[in-house]
CSV table of N, CA, C and O in Angstrom, one decimal:
chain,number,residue,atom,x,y,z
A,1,UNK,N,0.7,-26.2,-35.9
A,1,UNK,CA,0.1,-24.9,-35.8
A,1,UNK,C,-1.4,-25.1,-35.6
A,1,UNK,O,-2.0,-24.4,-34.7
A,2,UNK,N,-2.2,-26.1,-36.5
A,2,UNK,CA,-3.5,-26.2,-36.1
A,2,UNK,C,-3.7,-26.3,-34.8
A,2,UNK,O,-4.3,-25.4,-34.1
A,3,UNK,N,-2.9,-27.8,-34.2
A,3,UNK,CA,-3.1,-28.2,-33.1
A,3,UNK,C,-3.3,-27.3,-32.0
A,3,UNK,O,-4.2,-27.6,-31.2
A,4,UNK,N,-2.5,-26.0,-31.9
A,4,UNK,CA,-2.3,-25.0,-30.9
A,4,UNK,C,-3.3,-24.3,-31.1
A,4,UNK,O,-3.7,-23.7,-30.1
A,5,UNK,N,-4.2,-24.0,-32.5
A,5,UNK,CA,-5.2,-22.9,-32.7
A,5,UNK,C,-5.9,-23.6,-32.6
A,5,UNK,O,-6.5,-23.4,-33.7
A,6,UNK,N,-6.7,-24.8,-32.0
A,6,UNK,CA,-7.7,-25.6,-31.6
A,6,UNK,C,-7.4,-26.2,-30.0
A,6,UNK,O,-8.3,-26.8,-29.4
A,7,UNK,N,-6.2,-26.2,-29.5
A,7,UNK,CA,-6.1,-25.9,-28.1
A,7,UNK,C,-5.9,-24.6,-27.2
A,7,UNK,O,-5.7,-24.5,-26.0
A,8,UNK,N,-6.1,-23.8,-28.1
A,8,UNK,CA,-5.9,-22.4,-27.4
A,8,UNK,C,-7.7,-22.3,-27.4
A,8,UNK,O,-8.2,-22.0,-26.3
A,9,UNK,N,-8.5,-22.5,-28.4
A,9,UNK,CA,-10.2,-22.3,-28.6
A,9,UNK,C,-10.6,-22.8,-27.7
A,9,UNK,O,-11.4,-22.1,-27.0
A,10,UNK,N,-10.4,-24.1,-27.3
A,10,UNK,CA,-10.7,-25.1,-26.3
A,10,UNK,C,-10.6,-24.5,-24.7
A,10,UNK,O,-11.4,-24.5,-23.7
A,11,UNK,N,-9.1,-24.0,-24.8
A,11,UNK,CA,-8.9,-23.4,-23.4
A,11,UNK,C,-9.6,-22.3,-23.3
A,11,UNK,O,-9.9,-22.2,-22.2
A,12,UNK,N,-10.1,-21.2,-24.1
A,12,UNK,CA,-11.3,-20.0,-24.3
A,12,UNK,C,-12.3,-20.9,-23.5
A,12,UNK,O,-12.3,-20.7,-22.3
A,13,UNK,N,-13.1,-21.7,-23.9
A,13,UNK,CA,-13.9,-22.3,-24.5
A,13,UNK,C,-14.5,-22.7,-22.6
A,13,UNK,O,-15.6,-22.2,-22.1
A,14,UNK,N,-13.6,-23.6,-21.8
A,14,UNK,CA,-13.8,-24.1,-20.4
A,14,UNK,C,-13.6,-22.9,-19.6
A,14,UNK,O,-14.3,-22.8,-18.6
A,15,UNK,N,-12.7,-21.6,-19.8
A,15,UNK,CA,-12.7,-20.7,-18.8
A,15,UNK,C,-14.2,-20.1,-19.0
A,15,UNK,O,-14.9,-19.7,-18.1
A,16,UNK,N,-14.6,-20.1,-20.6
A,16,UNK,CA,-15.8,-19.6,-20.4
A,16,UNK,C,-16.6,-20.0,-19.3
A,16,UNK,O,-17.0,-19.4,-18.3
A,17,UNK,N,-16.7,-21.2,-19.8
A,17,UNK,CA,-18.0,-22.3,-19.2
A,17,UNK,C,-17.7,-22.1,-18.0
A,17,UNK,O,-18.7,-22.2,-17.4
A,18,UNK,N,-16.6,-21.9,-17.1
A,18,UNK,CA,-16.5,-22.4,-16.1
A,18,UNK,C,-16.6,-21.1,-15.4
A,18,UNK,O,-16.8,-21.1,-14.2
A,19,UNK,N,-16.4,-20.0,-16.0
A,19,UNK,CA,-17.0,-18.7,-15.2
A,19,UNK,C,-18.4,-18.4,-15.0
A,19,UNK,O,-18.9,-17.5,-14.3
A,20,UNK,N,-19.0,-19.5,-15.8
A,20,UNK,CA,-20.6,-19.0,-15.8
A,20,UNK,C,-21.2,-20.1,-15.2
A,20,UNK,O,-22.5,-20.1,-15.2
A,21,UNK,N,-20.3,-21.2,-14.4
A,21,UNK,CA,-20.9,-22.5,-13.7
A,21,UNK,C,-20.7,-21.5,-11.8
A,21,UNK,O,-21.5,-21.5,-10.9
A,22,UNK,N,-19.1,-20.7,-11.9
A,22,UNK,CA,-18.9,-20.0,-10.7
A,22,UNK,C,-20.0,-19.2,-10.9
A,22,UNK,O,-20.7,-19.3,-9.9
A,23,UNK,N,-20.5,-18.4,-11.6
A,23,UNK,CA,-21.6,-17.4,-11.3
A,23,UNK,C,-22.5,-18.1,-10.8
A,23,UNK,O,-23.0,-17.6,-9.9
A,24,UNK,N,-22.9,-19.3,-11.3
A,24,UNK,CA,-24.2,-19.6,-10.5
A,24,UNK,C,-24.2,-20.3,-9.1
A,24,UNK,O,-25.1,-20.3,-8.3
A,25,UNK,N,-22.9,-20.9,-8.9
A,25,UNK,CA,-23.0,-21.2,-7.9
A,25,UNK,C,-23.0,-19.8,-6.4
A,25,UNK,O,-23.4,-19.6,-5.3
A,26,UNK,N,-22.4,-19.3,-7.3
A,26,UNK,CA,-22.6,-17.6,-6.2
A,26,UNK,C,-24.0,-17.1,-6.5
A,26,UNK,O,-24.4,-16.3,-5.6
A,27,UNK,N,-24.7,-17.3,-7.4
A,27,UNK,CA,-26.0,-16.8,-7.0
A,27,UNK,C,-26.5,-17.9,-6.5
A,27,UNK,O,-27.7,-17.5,-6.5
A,28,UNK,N,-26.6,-18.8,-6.1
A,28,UNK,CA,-27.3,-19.8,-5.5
A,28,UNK,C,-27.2,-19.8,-3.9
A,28,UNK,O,-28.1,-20.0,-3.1
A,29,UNK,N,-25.7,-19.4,-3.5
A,29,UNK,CA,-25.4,-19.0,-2.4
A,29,UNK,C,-26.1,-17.7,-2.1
A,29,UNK,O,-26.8,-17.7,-1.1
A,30,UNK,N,-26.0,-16.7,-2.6
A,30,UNK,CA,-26.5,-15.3,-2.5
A,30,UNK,C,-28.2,-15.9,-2.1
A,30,UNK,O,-28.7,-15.8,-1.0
A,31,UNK,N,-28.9,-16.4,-3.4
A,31,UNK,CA,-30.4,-16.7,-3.1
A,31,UNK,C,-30.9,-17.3,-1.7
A,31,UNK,O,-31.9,-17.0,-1.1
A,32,UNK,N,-29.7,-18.3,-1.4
A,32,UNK,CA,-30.0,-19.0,-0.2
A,32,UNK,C,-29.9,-18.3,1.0
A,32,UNK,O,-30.7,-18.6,1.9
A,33,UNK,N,-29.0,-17.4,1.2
A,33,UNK,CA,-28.7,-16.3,1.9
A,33,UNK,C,-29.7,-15.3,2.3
A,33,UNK,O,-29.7,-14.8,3.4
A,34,UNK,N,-30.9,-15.1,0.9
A,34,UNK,CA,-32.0,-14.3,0.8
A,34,UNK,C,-33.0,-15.0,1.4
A,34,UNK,O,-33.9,-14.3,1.9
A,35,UNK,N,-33.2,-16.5,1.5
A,35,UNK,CA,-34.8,-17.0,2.0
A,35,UNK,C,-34.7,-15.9,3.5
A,35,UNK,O,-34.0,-15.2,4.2
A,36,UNK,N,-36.0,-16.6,3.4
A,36,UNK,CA,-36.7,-15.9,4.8
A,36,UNK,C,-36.2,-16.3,6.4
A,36,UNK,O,-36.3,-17.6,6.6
A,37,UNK,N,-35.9,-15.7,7.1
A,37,UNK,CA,-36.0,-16.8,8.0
A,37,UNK,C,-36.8,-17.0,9.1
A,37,UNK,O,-37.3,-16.1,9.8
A,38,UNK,N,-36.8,-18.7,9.2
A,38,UNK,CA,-37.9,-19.0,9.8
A,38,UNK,C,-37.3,-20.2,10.1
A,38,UNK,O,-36.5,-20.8,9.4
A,39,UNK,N,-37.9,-20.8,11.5
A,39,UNK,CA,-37.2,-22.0,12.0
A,39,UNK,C,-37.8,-22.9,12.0
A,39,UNK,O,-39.0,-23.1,12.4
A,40,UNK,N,-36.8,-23.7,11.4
A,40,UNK,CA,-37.2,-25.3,10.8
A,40,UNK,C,-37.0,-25.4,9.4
A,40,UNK,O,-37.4,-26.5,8.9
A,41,UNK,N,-36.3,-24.3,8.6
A,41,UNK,CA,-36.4,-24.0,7.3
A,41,UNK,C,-35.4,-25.1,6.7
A,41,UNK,O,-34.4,-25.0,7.3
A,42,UNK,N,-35.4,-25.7,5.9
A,42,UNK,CA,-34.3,-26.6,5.1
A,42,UNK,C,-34.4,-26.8,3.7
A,42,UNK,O,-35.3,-27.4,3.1
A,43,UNK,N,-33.3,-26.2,3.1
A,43,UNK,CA,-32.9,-26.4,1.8
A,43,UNK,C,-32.8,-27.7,1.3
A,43,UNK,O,-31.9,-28.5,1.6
A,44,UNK,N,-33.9,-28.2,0.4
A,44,UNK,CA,-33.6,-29.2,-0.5
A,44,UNK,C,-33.3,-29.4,-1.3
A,44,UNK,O,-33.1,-30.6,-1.5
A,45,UNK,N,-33.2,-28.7,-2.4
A,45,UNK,CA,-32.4,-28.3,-3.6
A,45,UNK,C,-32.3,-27.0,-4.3
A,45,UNK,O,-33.2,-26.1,-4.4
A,46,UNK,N,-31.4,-27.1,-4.8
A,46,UNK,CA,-31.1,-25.5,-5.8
A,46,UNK,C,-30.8,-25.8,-6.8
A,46,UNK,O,-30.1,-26.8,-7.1
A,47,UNK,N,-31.4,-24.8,-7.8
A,47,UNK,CA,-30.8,-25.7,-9.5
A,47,UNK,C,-31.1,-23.7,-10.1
A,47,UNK,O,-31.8,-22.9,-9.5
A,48,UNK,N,-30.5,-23.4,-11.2
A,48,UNK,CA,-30.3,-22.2,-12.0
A,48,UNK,C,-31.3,-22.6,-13.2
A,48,UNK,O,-31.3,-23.7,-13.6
A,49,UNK,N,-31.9,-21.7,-13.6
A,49,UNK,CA,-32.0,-21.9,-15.5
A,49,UNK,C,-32.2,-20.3,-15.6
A,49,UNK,O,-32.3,-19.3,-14.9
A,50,UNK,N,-32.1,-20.6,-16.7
A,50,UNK,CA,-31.8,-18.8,-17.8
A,50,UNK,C,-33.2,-18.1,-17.6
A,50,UNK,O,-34.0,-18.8,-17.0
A,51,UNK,N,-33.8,-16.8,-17.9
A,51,UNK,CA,-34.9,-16.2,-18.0
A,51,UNK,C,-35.6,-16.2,-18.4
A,51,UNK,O,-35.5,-17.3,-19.0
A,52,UNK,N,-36.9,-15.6,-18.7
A,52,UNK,CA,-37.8,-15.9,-19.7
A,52,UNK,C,-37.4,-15.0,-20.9
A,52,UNK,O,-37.0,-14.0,-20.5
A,53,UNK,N,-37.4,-14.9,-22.5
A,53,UNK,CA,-37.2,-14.6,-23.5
A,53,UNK,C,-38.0,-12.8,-23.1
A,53,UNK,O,-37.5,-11.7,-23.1
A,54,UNK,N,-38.9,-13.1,-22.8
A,54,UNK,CA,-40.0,-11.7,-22.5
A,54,UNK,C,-38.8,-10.8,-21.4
A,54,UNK,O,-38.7,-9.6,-21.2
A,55,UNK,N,-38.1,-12.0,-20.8
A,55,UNK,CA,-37.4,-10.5,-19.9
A,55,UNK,C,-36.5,-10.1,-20.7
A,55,UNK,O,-36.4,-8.9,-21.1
A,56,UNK,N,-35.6,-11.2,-21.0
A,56,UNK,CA,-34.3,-10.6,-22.1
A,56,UNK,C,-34.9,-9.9,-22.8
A,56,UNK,O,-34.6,-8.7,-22.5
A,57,UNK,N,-35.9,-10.0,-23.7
A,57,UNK,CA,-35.8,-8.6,-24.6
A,57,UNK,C,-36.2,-7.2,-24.2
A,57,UNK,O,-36.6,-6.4,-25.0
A,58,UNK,N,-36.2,-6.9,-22.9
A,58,UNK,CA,-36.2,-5.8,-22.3
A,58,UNK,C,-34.6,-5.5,-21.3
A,58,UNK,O,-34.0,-4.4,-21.0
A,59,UNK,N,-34.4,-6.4,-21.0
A,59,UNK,CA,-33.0,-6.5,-20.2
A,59,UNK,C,-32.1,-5.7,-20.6
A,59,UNK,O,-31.4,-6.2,-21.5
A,60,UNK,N,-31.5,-4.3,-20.2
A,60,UNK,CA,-30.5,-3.3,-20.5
A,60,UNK,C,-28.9,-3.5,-19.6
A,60,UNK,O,-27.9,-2.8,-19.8
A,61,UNK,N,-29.1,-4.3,-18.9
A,61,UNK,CA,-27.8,-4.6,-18.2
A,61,UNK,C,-26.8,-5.3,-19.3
A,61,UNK,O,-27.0,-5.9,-20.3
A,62,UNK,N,-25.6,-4.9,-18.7
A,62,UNK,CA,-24.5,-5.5,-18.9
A,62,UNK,C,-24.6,-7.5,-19.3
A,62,UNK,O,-24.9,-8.2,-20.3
A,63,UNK,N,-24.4,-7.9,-17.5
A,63,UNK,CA,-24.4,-9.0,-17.4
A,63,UNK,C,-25.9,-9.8,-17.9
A,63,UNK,O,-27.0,-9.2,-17.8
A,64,UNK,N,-25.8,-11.1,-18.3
A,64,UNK,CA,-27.3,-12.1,-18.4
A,64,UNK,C,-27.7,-12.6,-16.8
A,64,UNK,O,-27.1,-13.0,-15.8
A,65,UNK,N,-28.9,-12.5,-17.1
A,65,UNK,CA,-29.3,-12.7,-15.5
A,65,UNK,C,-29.6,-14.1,-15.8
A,65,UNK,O,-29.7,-14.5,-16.9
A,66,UNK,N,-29.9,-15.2,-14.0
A,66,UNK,CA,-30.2,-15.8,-14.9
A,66,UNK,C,-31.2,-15.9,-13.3
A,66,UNK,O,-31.3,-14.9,-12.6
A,67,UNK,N,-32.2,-17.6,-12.9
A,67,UNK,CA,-33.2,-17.5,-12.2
A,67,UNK,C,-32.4,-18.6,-11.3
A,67,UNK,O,-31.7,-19.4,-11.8
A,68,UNK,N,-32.7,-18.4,-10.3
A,68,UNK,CA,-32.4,-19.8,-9.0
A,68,UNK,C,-33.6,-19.6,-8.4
A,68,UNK,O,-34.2,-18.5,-8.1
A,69,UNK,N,-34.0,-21.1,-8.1
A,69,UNK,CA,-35.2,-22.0,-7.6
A,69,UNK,C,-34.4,-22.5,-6.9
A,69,UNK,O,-33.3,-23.1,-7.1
A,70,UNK,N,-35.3,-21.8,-5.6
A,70,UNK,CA,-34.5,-23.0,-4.1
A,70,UNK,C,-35.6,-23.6,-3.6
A,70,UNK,O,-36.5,-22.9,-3.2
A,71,UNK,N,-35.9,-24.9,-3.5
A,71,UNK,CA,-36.5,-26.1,-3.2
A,71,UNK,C,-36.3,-26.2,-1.5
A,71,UNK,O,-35.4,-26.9,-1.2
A,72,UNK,N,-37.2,-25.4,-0.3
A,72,UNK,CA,-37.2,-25.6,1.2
A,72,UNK,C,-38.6,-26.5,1.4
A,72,UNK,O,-39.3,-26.8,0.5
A,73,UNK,N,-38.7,-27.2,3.0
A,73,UNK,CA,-39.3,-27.6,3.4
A,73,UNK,C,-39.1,-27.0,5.1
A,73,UNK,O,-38.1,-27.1,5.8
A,74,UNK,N,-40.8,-26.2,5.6
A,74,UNK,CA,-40.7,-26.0,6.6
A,74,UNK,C,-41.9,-26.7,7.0
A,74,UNK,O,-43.0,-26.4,6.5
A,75,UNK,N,-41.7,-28.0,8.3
A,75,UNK,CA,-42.5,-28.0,8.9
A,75,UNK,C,-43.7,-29.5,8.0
A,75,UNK,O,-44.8,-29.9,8.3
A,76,UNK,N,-42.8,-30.1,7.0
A,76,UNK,CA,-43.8,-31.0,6.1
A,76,UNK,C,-44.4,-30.2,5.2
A,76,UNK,O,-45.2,-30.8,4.5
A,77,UNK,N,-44.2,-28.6,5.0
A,77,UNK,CA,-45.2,-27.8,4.0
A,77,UNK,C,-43.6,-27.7,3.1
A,77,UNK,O,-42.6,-27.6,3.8
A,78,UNK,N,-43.5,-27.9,1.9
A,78,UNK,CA,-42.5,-27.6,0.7
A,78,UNK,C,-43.4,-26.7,0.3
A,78,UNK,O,-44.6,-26.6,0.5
A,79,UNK,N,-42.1,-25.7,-0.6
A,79,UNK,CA,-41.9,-24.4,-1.0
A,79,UNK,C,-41.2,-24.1,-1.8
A,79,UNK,O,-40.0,-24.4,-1.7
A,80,UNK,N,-41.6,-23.6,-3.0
A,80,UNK,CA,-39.6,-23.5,-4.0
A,80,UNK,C,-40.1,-21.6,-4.2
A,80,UNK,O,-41.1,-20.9,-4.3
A,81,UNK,N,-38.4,-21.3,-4.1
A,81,UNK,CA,-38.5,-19.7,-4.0
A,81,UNK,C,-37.8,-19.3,-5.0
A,81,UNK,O,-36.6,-19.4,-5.1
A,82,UNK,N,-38.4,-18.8,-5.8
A,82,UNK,CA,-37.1,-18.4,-7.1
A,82,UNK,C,-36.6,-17.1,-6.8
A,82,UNK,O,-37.3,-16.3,-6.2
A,83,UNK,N,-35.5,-16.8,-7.2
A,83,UNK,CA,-34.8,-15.5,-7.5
A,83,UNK,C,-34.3,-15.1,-8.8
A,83,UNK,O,-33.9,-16.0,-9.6
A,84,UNK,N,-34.3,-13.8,-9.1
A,84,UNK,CA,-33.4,-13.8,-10.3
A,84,UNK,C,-32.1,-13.0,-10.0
A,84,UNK,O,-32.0,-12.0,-9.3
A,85,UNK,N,-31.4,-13.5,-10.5
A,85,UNK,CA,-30.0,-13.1,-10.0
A,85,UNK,C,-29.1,-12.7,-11.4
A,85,UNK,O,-29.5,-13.1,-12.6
A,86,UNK,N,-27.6,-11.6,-11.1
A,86,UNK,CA,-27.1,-10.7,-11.6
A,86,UNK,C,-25.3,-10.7,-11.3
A,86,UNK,O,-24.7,-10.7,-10.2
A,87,UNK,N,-24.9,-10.7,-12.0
A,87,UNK,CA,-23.2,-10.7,-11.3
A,87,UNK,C,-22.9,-9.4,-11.6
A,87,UNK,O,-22.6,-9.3,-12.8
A,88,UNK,N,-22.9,-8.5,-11.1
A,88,UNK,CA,-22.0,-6.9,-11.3
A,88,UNK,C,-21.0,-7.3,-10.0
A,88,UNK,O,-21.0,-7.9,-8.9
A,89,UNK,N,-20.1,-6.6,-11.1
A,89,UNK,CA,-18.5,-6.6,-10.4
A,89,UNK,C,-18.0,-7.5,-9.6
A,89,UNK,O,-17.4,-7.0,-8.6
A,90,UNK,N,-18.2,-8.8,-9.7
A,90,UNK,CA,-18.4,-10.1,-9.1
A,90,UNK,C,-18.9,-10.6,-7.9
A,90,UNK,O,-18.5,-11.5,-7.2
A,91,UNK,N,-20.1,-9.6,-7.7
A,91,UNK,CA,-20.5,-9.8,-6.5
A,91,UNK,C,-22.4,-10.4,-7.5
A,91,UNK,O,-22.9,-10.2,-8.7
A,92,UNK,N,-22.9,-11.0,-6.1
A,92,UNK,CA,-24.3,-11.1,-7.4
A,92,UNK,C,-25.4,-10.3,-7.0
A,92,UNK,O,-25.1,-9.8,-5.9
A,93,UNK,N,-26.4,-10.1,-7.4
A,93,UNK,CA,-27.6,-9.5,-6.5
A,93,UNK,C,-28.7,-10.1,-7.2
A,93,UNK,O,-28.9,-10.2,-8.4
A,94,UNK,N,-29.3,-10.5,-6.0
A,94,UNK,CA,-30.8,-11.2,-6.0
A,94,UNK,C,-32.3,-10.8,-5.8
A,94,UNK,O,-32.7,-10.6,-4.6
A,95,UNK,N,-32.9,-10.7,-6.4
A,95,UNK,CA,-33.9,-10.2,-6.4
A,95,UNK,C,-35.4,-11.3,-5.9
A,95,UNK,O,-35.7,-12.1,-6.9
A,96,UNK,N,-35.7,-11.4,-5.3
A,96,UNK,CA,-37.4,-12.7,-5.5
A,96,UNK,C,-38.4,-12.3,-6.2
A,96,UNK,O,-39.0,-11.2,-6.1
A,97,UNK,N,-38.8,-13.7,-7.3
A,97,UNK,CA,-39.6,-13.2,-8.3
A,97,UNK,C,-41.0,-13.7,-7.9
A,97,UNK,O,-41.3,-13.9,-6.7
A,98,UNK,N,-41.8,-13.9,-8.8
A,98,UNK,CA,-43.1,-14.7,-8.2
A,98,UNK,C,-43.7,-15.3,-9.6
A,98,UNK,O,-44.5,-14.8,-10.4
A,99,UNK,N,-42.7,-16.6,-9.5
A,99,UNK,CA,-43.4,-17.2,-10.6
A,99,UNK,C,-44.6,-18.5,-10.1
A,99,UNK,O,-45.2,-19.1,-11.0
């Protein structure tokens, strides 16, 4: 009986994690989607982290937002563009911030 009430927590446990690794990878797509366009533009990396504390404690939404930094290079000038992004009804929306 333990066994199953500490494999059932466990299986909680990775669907969680693993819906909130799919969220970011859809906001990361969504953000990339958002750069500018301009030719010669190339993505060199994307990475997520959480918000600043100052936003959360104003934050009235449902879902936690979180921030994507996309790392381009146009032309030998590099650029990183952040977004903060949002999952309503499993779609995401992105916003560009200016950090």
């Amino acid at each position: 009986m333990r066994n199953l009430a500490i494999l059932a927590a466990s299986a909680v446990l990775l669907v969680a994690l693993g819906g909130r690794a799919d969220a970011g990878k859809t906001c990361i797509v969504t953000a990339t989607e958002a750069l500018p366009k301009s030719t010669g533009l190339v993505v060199k990396r994307s990475r997520t982290r959480p918000v600043s504390p100052a936003i959360l404690a104003t934050w009235r939404g449902r879902s936690k937002p979180i921030i994507v930094d996309v790392d381009v290079e146009t032309a030998g000038d590099a650029q990183t563009f952040s977004y903060m992004c949002v999952m309503t009804q499993g779609s995401a929306f992105v916003q560009r911030t200016m950090n």
